[in-house]
Amino acid sequence: GIQVEQSPPDLILQEGANSTLRCNFSDSVNNLQWFHQNPWGQLINLFYIPSGTKQNGRLSATTVATERYSLLYISSSQTTDSGVYFCAGGFQGAQKLVFGQGTRLTINP
Amino acid sequence: DVKVTQSSRYLVKRTGEKVFLECVQDMDHENMFWYRQDPGLGLRLIYFSYDVKMKEKGDIPEGYSVSREKKERFSLILESASTNQTSMYLCASSPRALPNYGYTFGSGTRLTVV
């Protein structure tokens, strides 16, 4: 079946560091989204980015649809960035999403 | 901002009970979804709906049913709760039209079946 793979599974950094999270998908997507799940379980939508690059403050994301991957960049990390980051892909026009397993990011003060 | 509200944050039910999980969104979104999240298994789609009175099975529909009588409300029903349905349940909604299919999630319901 369709696969969404994220790497790395875990990432531990010091406050102020930069990080890059990767998402690979096994088929073409026309709906690619990044989410942050905070320690209380709330999932927040960071980006809807089926292609191209978007930026929102210290976060940016790039999707290269032809090569089937997306990257999430976090600059100048803060402890509040800790949590699990998920990417999710929708395929062939379907608006339902398949989620990756997530990257657990821990930012230490 | 879109708000997706799930009726309970924590719920404890007994095996065999019929359980209703309610989800309400306030931004006129067409699409609504129910996922469950388990450690090591990630988020898995149970059911989704593209319109009122419309429903589609997701990847793990067994033991669940849904109801969407009004556009803003999407209910997940556990017909006869079992311990393997202990999980975090997440509801989401999204618009159906471009330019942005972005999901908005509720805060989740942590269900324990004893």
Coordinates of N, CA and C in Angstrom, one line a residue:
Chain A
G1 N 0.8 -1.2 0.0 CA 0.0 0.0 0.0 C 0.8 1.3 0.0
I2 N 0.2 2.4 0.1 CA 0.9 3.6 0.1 C 1.6 3.9 1.4
Q3 N 2.8 4.4 1.3 CA 3.7 4.5 2.4 C 4.1 6.0 2.6
V4 N 4.1 6.5 3.8 CA 4.7 7.8 4.2 C 5.7 7.5 5.3
E5 N 6.9 7.8 5.0 CA 8.0 7.5 5.9 C 8.7 8.8 6.3
Q6 N 8.9 8.9 7.6 CA 9.5 10.1 8.2 C 10.9 9.8 8.8
S7 N 11.8 10.7 8.7 CA 13.1 10.5 9.4 C 13.6 11.9 9.9
P8 N 14.4 11.9 11.0 CA 14.7 10.7 11.8 C 13.5 10.4 12.7
P9 N 13.4 9.3 13.4 CA 12.3 9.0 14.3 C 12.4 9.8 15.6
D10 N 13.6 10.1 16.0 CA 13.8 10.9 17.2 C 15.0 11.9 16.9
L11 N 14.8 13.1 17.6 CA 15.8 14.1 17.4 C 15.9 14.9 18.7
I12 N 17.1 15.0 19.2 CA 17.3 15.7 20.5 C 18.3 16.9 20.2
L13 N 17.9 18.1 20.5 CA 18.7 19.2 20.2 C 18.8 20.2 21.4
Q14 N 19.7 21.1 21.3 CA 19.8 22.2 22.3 C 19.0 23.4 21.8
E15 N 18.5 24.1 22.7 CA 17.8 25.4 22.3 C 18.7 26.2 21.4
G16 N 18.1 26.8 20.4 CA 18.9 27.6 19.4 C 19.4 26.9 18.2
A17 N 19.3 25.6 18.2 CA 19.8 24.8 17.1 C 18.8 24.8 16.0
N18 N 19.2 24.5 14.8 CA 18.4 24.3 13.6 C 18.1 22.8 13.3
S19 N 17.0 22.5 12.7 CA 16.7 21.1 12.4 C 16.0 20.9 11.1
T20 N 16.2 19.8 10.5 CA 15.5 19.4 9.2 C 14.9 18.1 9.4
L21 N 13.6 18.0 9.2 CA 12.8 16.8 9.2 C 12.4 16.4 7.8
R22 N 12.4 15.1 7.5 CA 12.2 14.7 6.2 C 11.0 13.7 6.1
C23 N 10.3 13.8 5.0 CA 9.1 13.0 4.8 C 9.2 12.4 3.3
N24 N 9.2 11.1 3.2 CA 9.2 10.5 1.9 C 7.9 9.8 1.6
F25 N 7.4 9.9 0.4 CA 6.1 9.2 0.2 C 6.2 8.4 -1.1
S26 N 5.5 7.3 -1.1 CA 5.7 6.3 -2.1 C 5.0 6.5 -3.5
D27 N 4.1 7.5 -3.5 CA 3.4 7.8 -4.7 C 3.2 9.3 -4.8
S28 N 2.7 9.7 -6.0 CA 2.5 11.2 -6.1 C 1.4 11.6 -5.2
V29 N 1.6 12.8 -4.7 CA 0.6 13.4 -3.8 C 0.1 14.7 -4.3
N30 N -1.1 15.1 -4.0 CA -1.6 16.4 -4.3 C -2.2 17.1 -3.1
N31 N -1.8 16.5 -1.9 CA -2.3 17.0 -0.6 C -1.2 16.6 0.4
L32 N -0.3 17.5 0.8 CA 0.7 17.1 1.7 C 0.7 18.2 2.9
Q33 N 0.6 17.6 4.1 CA 0.4 18.5 5.2 C 1.4 18.1 6.3
W34 N 1.9 19.1 7.1 CA 2.7 18.9 8.3 C 1.9 19.4 9.5
F35 N 2.1 18.6 10.6 CA 1.5 18.8 11.8 C 2.5 18.8 13.0
H36 N 2.1 19.5 14.0 CA 2.9 19.4 15.3 C 1.9 18.9 16.4
Q37 N 2.3 17.9 17.1 CA 1.5 17.4 18.2 C 2.2 17.8 19.5
N38 N 1.6 18.6 20.3 CA 2.2 19.1 21.5 C 2.1 18.0 22.6
P39 N 2.8 18.2 23.7 CA 2.8 17.2 24.8 C 1.4 16.9 25.3
W40 N 0.4 17.7 25.1 CA -0.9 17.4 25.6 C -1.8 16.7 24.5
G41 N -1.2 16.4 23.4 CA -1.9 15.6 22.4 C -2.5 16.4 21.3
Q42 N -2.6 17.7 21.4 CA -3.2 18.6 20.4 C -2.4 18.6 19.1
L43 N -3.0 18.3 18.0 CA -2.4 18.3 16.7 C -2.7 19.7 16.0
I44 N -1.6 20.4 15.7 CA -1.8 21.7 15.0 C -1.3 21.6 13.6
N45 N -2.0 22.1 12.7 CA -1.6 22.1 11.3 C -0.6 23.2 11.1
L46 N 0.6 22.8 10.6 CA 1.7 23.8 10.3 C 1.6 24.3 8.9
F47 N 1.5 23.4 7.9 CA 1.5 23.7 6.5 C 0.7 22.8 5.7
Y48 N 0.0 23.4 4.8 CA -0.6 22.6 3.6 C 0.3 22.9 2.5
I49 N 1.1 21.9 2.0 CA 2.1 22.2 1.0 C 2.3 21.1 0.0
P50 N 1.4 21.0 -1.0 CA 1.5 19.9 -2.0 C 2.7 20.1 -2.9
S51 N 3.2 21.3 -3.0 CA 4.4 21.6 -3.8 C 5.0 22.9 -3.4
G52 N 6.3 23.1 -3.7 CA 6.8 24.5 -3.5 C 7.3 24.7 -2.1
T53 N 7.5 25.9 -1.7 CA 8.1 26.3 -0.4 C 7.2 27.3 0.3
K54 N 7.0 27.1 1.6 CA 6.3 28.1 2.4 C 7.1 28.4 3.7
Q55 N 6.8 29.6 4.2 CA 7.5 29.9 5.4 C 6.5 30.5 6.4
N56 N 6.7 30.2 7.7 CA 5.8 30.8 8.7 C 6.7 31.0 9.9
G57 N 7.3 32.2 10.0 CA 8.1 32.5 11.2 C 9.4 31.7 11.1
R58 N 9.7 31.0 12.2 CA 10.9 30.2 12.2 C 10.8 28.8 11.5
L59 N 9.6 28.5 11.0 CA 9.3 27.3 10.3 C 9.2 27.5 8.8
S60 N 9.7 26.6 8.1 CA 9.5 26.6 6.6 C 9.4 25.1 6.2
A61 N 8.8 25.0 5.0 CA 8.6 23.6 4.5 C 8.8 23.7 3.0
T62 N 9.3 22.6 2.4 CA 9.5 22.5 1.0 C 9.0 21.1 0.6
T63 N 8.2 21.1 -0.5 CA 7.8 19.8 -1.1 C 8.3 19.7 -2.5
V64 N 9.0 18.7 -2.8 CA 9.4 18.4 -4.2 C 8.6 17.2 -4.7
A65 N 7.4 17.5 -5.3 CA 6.4 16.4 -5.6 C 7.0 15.4 -6.6
T66 N 7.8 15.9 -7.5 CA 8.3 15.0 -8.6 C 9.3 14.0 -8.0
E67 N 9.9 14.4 -6.9 CA 10.9 13.5 -6.2 C 10.3 12.8 -5.0
R68 N 9.0 13.1 -4.7 CA 8.3 12.5 -3.6 C 8.9 12.6 -2.2
Y69 N 9.2 13.9 -1.9 CA 9.6 14.1 -0.6 C 9.3 15.6 -0.1
S70 N 9.2 15.7 1.2 CA 9.0 17.0 1.7 C 9.9 17.2 2.9
L71 N 10.3 18.5 3.2 CA 11.2 18.8 4.3 C 10.6 19.9 5.1
L72 N 10.8 19.7 6.4 CA 10.3 20.8 7.4 C 11.6 21.3 8.1
Y73 N 11.8 22.6 8.0 CA 12.9 23.2 8.7 C 12.5 24.0 9.9
I74 N 13.2 23.8 11.0 CA 12.9 24.6 12.2 C 14.2 25.3 12.5
S75 N 14.2 26.6 12.6 CA 15.4 27.4 12.9 C 15.3 28.0 14.3
S76 N 16.4 28.1 14.9 CA 16.5 28.7 16.3 C 15.5 28.1 17.2
S77 N 15.6 26.8 17.4 CA 14.6 26.0 18.1 C 14.4 26.5 19.5
Q78 N 13.2 26.4 20.0 CA 12.8 26.8 21.3 C 12.2 25.5 22.0
T79 N 12.2 25.5 23.3 CA 11.7 24.4 24.1 C 10.2 24.1 23.7
T80 N 9.5 25.1 23.3 CA 8.1 25.0 23.0 C 7.9 24.3 21.6
D81 N 9.0 24.1 20.9 CA 9.0 23.3 19.6 C 9.0 21.8 19.9
S82 N 9.2 21.4 21.1 CA 9.2 20.0 21.4 C 7.9 19.4 21.1
G83 N 7.9 18.1 20.8 CA 6.7 17.4 20.5 C 6.9 16.4 19.3
V84 N 5.9 15.9 18.7 CA 6.0 15.0 17.6 C 5.5 15.7 16.3
Y85 N 6.3 15.6 15.3 CA 6.0 16.3 14.0 C 5.5 15.2 13.0
F86 N 4.4 15.3 12.5 CA 3.8 14.4 11.5 C 3.7 15.0 10.1
C87 N 4.0 14.3 9.1 CA 3.6 14.6 7.8 C 2.5 13.6 7.3
A88 N 1.7 14.1 6.4 CA 0.6 13.3 6.0 C 0.3 13.6 4.5
G89 N 0.1 12.6 3.7 CA -0.1 12.7 2.3 C -1.5 12.2 1.8
G90 N -2.0 12.9 0.9 CA -3.2 12.5 0.2 C -2.9 12.2 -1.2
F91 N -3.5 11.2 -1.8 CA -3.1 10.7 -3.1 C -4.3 10.6 -4.1
Q92 N -4.0 10.9 -5.3 CA -4.9 10.7 -6.4 C -6.2 11.5 -6.2
G93 N -6.2 12.6 -5.7 CA -7.3 13.5 -5.5 C -8.1 13.2 -4.2
A94 N -7.8 12.1 -3.5 CA -8.5 11.9 -2.3 C -8.1 12.9 -1.2
Q95 N -9.0 13.3 -0.4 CA -8.7 14.3 0.6 C -8.4 13.7 1.9
K96 N -8.6 12.4 2.1 CA -8.2 11.7 3.3 C -6.7 11.6 3.3
L97 N -6.1 11.6 4.4 CA -4.6 11.7 4.6 C -4.1 10.4 5.2
V98 N -2.9 10.0 4.7 CA -2.2 8.9 5.3 C -1.0 9.5 6.1
F99 N -0.9 9.2 7.3 CA 0.1 9.8 8.2 C 1.4 8.9 8.3
G100 N 2.5 9.6 8.4 CA 3.8 9.0 8.7 C 3.8 8.7 10.2
Q101 N 4.9 8.0 10.6 CA 5.0 7.6 12.0 C 5.4 8.7 12.9
G102 N 5.9 9.8 12.4 CA 6.2 11.0 13.2 C 7.7 11.1 13.5
T103 N 8.2 12.3 13.8 CA 9.5 12.5 14.3 C 9.3 13.2 15.7
R104 N 9.9 12.5 16.7 CA 9.8 13.1 18.1 C 11.0 14.0 18.3
L105 N 10.7 15.3 18.4 CA 11.7 16.4 18.6 C 11.7 16.8 20.1
T106 N 12.9 16.8 20.7 CA 13.1 17.2 22.0 C 14.1 18.4 22.0
I107 N 13.7 19.5 22.5 CA 14.6 20.7 22.6 C 14.9 20.9 24.1
N108 N 16.2 20.8 24.4 CA 16.6 21.0 25.8 C 17.1 22.4 26.0
P109 N 16.8 23.0 27.2 CA 17.2 24.3 27.4 C 18.7 24.5 27.6
Chain B
D1 N -10.8 31.6 13.6 CA -10.1 30.3 13.5 C -11.2 29.2 13.6
V2 N -10.9 28.2 12.8 CA -11.8 27.0 12.9 C -11.6 26.3 14.2
K3 N -12.8 26.0 14.7 CA -12.8 25.2 16.0 C -13.4 23.9 15.8
V4 N -12.7 22.8 16.2 CA -13.2 21.5 16.2 C -13.3 21.1 17.7
T5 N -14.5 20.8 18.1 CA -14.7 20.5 19.5 C -15.1 19.0 19.7
Q6 N -14.4 18.3 20.5 CA -14.7 16.9 20.9 C -15.3 17.0 22.3
S7 N -16.4 16.2 22.5 CA -17.2 16.4 23.6 C -16.6 16.0 24.9
S8 N -15.7 15.1 24.9 CA -15.0 14.6 26.2 C -13.5 14.6 26.0
R9 N -12.8 14.9 27.0 CA -11.3 14.8 26.9 C -10.9 13.4 27.4
Y10 N -11.5 13.0 28.4 CA -11.3 11.6 29.0 C -12.6 10.9 29.2
L11 N -12.5 9.6 28.9 CA -13.8 8.8 29.0 C -13.4 7.4 29.4
V12 N -14.1 6.9 30.4 CA -13.9 5.5 30.9 C -15.2 4.7 30.7
K13 N -15.2 3.7 30.0 CA -16.4 2.9 29.7 C -16.1 1.4 30.0
R14 N -17.2 0.7 30.2 CA -17.1 -0.8 30.5 C -17.2 -1.6 29.2
T15 N -16.6 -2.7 29.2 CA -16.7 -3.6 28.0 C -18.2 -3.9 27.7
G16 N -18.5 -3.8 26.4 CA -19.9 -4.1 26.0 C -20.8 -2.9 26.0
E17 N -20.4 -1.8 26.5 CA -21.2 -0.6 26.5 C -21.2 0.0 25.1
K18 N -22.3 0.7 24.7 CA -22.3 1.4 23.5 C -21.8 2.8 23.8
V19 N -20.8 3.3 23.0 CA -20.1 4.5 23.3 C -20.3 5.5 22.1
F20 N -20.6 6.8 22.5 CA -20.7 7.8 21.5 C -19.7 8.9 21.7
L21 N -18.9 9.1 20.6 CA -17.9 10.2 20.7 C -18.4 11.3 19.7
E22 N -18.5 12.5 20.2 CA -19.1 13.6 19.4 C -18.0 14.6 19.0
C23 N -18.2 15.1 17.8 CA -17.3 16.1 17.2 C -18.1 17.1 16.5
V24 N -17.8 18.4 16.8 CA -18.6 19.5 16.2 C -17.5 20.5 15.7
Q25 N -17.7 21.0 14.4 CA -16.9 22.0 13.9 C -17.8 23.2 13.5
D26 N -17.2 24.4 13.5 CA -18.0 25.6 13.4 C -17.6 26.5 12.2
M27 N -17.0 25.9 11.2 CA -16.6 26.7 10.0 C -17.1 26.1 8.7
D28 N -18.2 25.4 8.8 CA -18.9 25.0 7.5 C -18.0 24.1 6.6
H29 N -17.1 23.3 7.2 CA -16.3 22.4 6.5 C -17.1 21.2 6.0
E30 N -16.9 20.8 4.7 CA -17.6 19.7 4.2 C -17.0 18.3 4.7
N31 N -15.7 18.2 4.8 CA -15.1 17.0 5.2 C -14.9 16.8 6.7
M32 N -15.2 15.6 7.2 CA -14.9 15.3 8.6 C -14.3 13.9 8.7
F33 N -13.5 13.7 9.7 CA -12.7 12.5 9.8 C -12.6 12.0 11.2
W34 N -12.5 10.7 11.4 CA -12.2 10.2 12.7 C -11.0 9.3 12.6
Y35 N -10.0 9.6 13.4 CA -8.7 8.8 13.5 C -8.6 8.3 14.9
R36 N -7.8 7.2 15.0 CA -7.4 6.8 16.4 C -5.9 6.7 16.3
Q37 N -5.3 7.0 17.5 CA -3.8 7.1 17.6 C -3.4 6.2 18.7
D38 N -2.5 5.3 18.4 CA -1.9 4.3 19.3 C -0.4 4.4 19.2
P39 N 0.3 4.2 20.4 CA 1.7 4.2 20.4 C 2.3 3.1 19.4
G40 N 3.2 3.5 18.6 CA 3.8 2.6 17.6 C 3.0 2.4 16.4
L41 N 1.8 2.8 16.3 CA 0.9 2.6 15.2 C 0.5 3.9 14.5
G42 N 0.8 5.0 15.1 CA 0.5 6.3 14.5 C -1.0 6.6 14.4
L43 N -1.4 7.4 13.5 CA -2.8 7.8 13.3 C -3.4 6.9 12.2
R44 N -4.5 6.3 12.5 CA -5.1 5.4 11.5 C -6.6 5.9 11.3
L45 N -7.0 6.0 10.1 CA -8.3 6.5 9.7 C -9.4 5.4 10.0
I46 N -10.4 5.8 10.7 CA -11.5 4.9 11.0 C -12.7 5.1 10.0
Y47 N -13.2 6.3 9.9 CA -14.3 6.7 9.0 C -14.1 8.1 8.6
F48 N -14.6 8.5 7.4 CA -14.7 9.9 7.1 C -16.0 10.2 6.3
S49 N -16.3 11.5 6.2 CA -17.5 11.9 5.6 C -17.2 13.1 4.7
Y50 N -17.8 13.1 3.5 CA -17.6 14.3 2.6 C -18.8 15.2 2.6
D51 N -19.9 14.7 3.2 CA -21.1 15.5 3.2 C -22.1 14.9 4.2
V52 N -23.2 15.7 4.4 CA -24.2 15.2 5.3 C -24.8 13.9 4.8
K53 N -25.0 13.0 5.8 CA -25.5 11.6 5.6 C -24.6 10.8 4.7
M54 N -23.4 11.2 4.5 CA -22.5 10.4 3.7 C -21.4 9.9 4.5
K55 N -20.9 8.7 4.3 CA -19.8 8.1 5.1 C -19.0 7.2 4.2
E56 N -17.8 7.1 4.6 CA -16.9 6.2 3.9 C -16.0 5.5 4.9
K57 N -15.8 4.2 4.7 CA -14.9 3.5 5.6 C -13.4 3.9 5.4
G58 N -12.7 4.0 6.5 CA -11.3 4.2 6.4 C -10.5 2.9 6.4
D59 N -9.4 2.9 7.1 CA -8.5 1.7 7.1 C -8.9 0.7 8.2
I60 N -9.6 1.2 9.3 CA -9.9 0.3 10.4 C -11.3 0.5 10.9
P61 N -12.3 0.2 10.0 CA -13.7 0.5 10.5 C -14.4 -0.5 11.3
E62 N -13.7 -1.7 11.5 CA -14.4 -2.8 12.2 C -14.6 -2.4 13.7
G63 N -15.9 -2.6 14.1 CA -16.3 -2.3 15.5 C -16.8 -0.9 15.7
Y64 N -16.8 -0.1 14.6 CA -17.2 1.3 14.7 C -18.3 1.6 13.7
S65 N -19.1 2.6 14.0 CA -20.0 3.2 13.0 C -20.0 4.7 13.2
V66 N -20.6 5.4 12.2 CA -20.6 6.9 12.3 C -21.9 7.4 11.9
S67 N -22.2 8.6 12.3 CA -23.4 9.3 11.9 C -23.1 10.8 11.6
R68 N -23.7 11.2 10.5 CA -23.5 12.7 10.2 C -24.9 13.2 9.7
E69 N -25.7 13.6 10.6 CA -27.0 14.1 10.3 C -27.0 15.6 10.0
K70 N -26.0 16.3 10.5 CA -25.9 17.7 10.3 C -24.4 18.0 9.8
K71 N -24.3 19.0 9.0 CA -22.9 19.3 8.5 C -21.9 19.5 9.5
E72 N -22.2 20.1 10.6 CA -21.2 20.5 11.6 C -20.9 19.4 12.6
R73 N -21.6 18.3 12.6 CA -21.5 17.2 13.6 C -21.2 15.9 13.0
F74 N -20.2 15.2 13.6 CA -19.8 13.9 13.1 C -19.6 13.0 14.3
S75 N -20.4 12.0 14.4 CA -20.3 11.2 15.6 C -19.7 9.8 15.3
L76 N -18.9 9.4 16.2 CA -18.3 8.0 16.2 C -19.0 7.1 17.2
I77 N -19.4 6.0 16.8 CA -20.1 5.1 17.7 C -19.4 3.7 17.8
L78 N -19.1 3.4 19.0 CA -18.6 2.0 19.3 C -19.7 1.2 19.7
E79 N -20.1 0.3 18.9 CA -21.4 -0.5 19.1 C -21.3 -1.3 20.4
S80 N -20.2 -1.9 20.6 CA -20.0 -2.7 21.8 C -18.5 -2.6 22.2
A81 N -18.3 -1.7 23.1 CA -16.9 -1.4 23.4 C -16.1 -2.6 23.9
S82 N -14.8 -2.7 23.4 CA -13.9 -3.7 23.8 C -12.6 -3.1 24.2
T83 N -11.8 -3.9 25.0 CA -10.6 -3.3 25.6 C -9.6 -2.9 24.5
N84 N -9.7 -3.6 23.3 CA -8.7 -3.2 22.2 C -9.1 -1.9 21.5
Q85 N -10.2 -1.3 22.0 CA -10.6 0.0 21.5 C -10.2 1.1 22.4
T86 N -9.4 0.8 23.5 CA -8.8 1.8 24.3 C -7.8 2.5 23.5
S87 N -7.9 3.8 23.4 CA -7.1 4.6 22.5 C -7.4 6.1 22.6
M88 N -6.6 6.9 21.9 CA -6.8 8.3 21.7 C -7.6 8.5 20.4
Y89 N -8.8 9.1 20.4 CA -9.6 9.3 19.2 C -9.5 10.8 18.9
L90 N -9.2 11.0 17.6 CA -9.0 12.4 17.1 C -10.0 12.6 16.0
C91 N -10.7 13.7 16.1 CA -11.6 14.2 15.0 C -10.9 15.3 14.3
A92 N -11.2 15.4 13.0 CA -10.6 16.5 12.2 C -11.7 16.9 11.1
S93 N -11.5 18.2 10.7 CA -12.4 18.6 9.6 C -11.5 19.4 8.6
S94 N -12.0 19.5 7.3 CA -11.3 20.2 6.3 C -12.2 20.7 5.3
P95 N -11.9 21.8 4.5 CA -12.7 22.2 3.4 C -12.5 21.3 2.3
R96 N -13.5 21.2 1.4 CA -13.4 20.4 0.2 C -12.8 21.1 -1.0
A97 N -12.9 22.4 -1.0 CA -12.4 23.1 -2.1 C -11.0 23.7 -2.0
L98 N -10.3 23.8 -3.1 CA -9.1 24.5 -3.1 C -9.3 26.0 -2.7
P99 N -8.3 26.7 -2.2 CA -6.9 26.3 -2.4 C -6.2 25.6 -1.2
N100 N -7.0 25.3 -0.2 CA -6.3 24.8 1.0 C -7.2 23.7 1.6
Y101 N -6.7 22.4 1.6 CA -7.4 21.3 2.2 C -7.0 21.1 3.6
G102 N -6.3 22.1 4.2 CA -5.7 21.9 5.5 C -6.7 21.3 6.6
Y103 N -6.2 20.3 7.3 CA -7.0 19.7 8.4 C -6.9 20.6 9.6
T104 N -8.0 20.6 10.4 CA -8.0 21.1 11.7 C -8.5 20.0 12.7
F105 N -7.7 19.7 13.7 CA -8.0 18.6 14.6 C -8.6 19.2 15.9
G106 N -9.5 18.3 16.5 CA -9.9 18.6 17.8 C -8.9 18.2 18.8
S107 N -9.1 18.4 20.1 CA -8.1 18.1 21.1 C -8.0 16.7 21.5
G108 N -8.9 15.8 21.0 CA -8.8 14.4 21.2 C -9.7 13.9 22.4
T109 N -10.1 12.7 22.3 CA -10.7 12.0 23.5 C -9.9 10.7 23.8
R110 N -9.4 10.7 25.0 CA -8.7 9.5 25.4 C -9.7 8.5 26.1
L111 N -10.0 7.5 25.4 CA -11.0 6.5 25.8 C -10.3 5.3 26.4
T112 N -10.8 4.9 27.6 CA -10.3 3.7 28.3 C -11.5 2.8 28.4
V113 N -11.4 1.5 27.9 CA -12.4 0.5 28.1 C -11.9 -0.5 29.1
V114 N -12.7 -0.7 30.2 CA -12.3 -1.6 31.2 C -13.2 -2.8 31.3

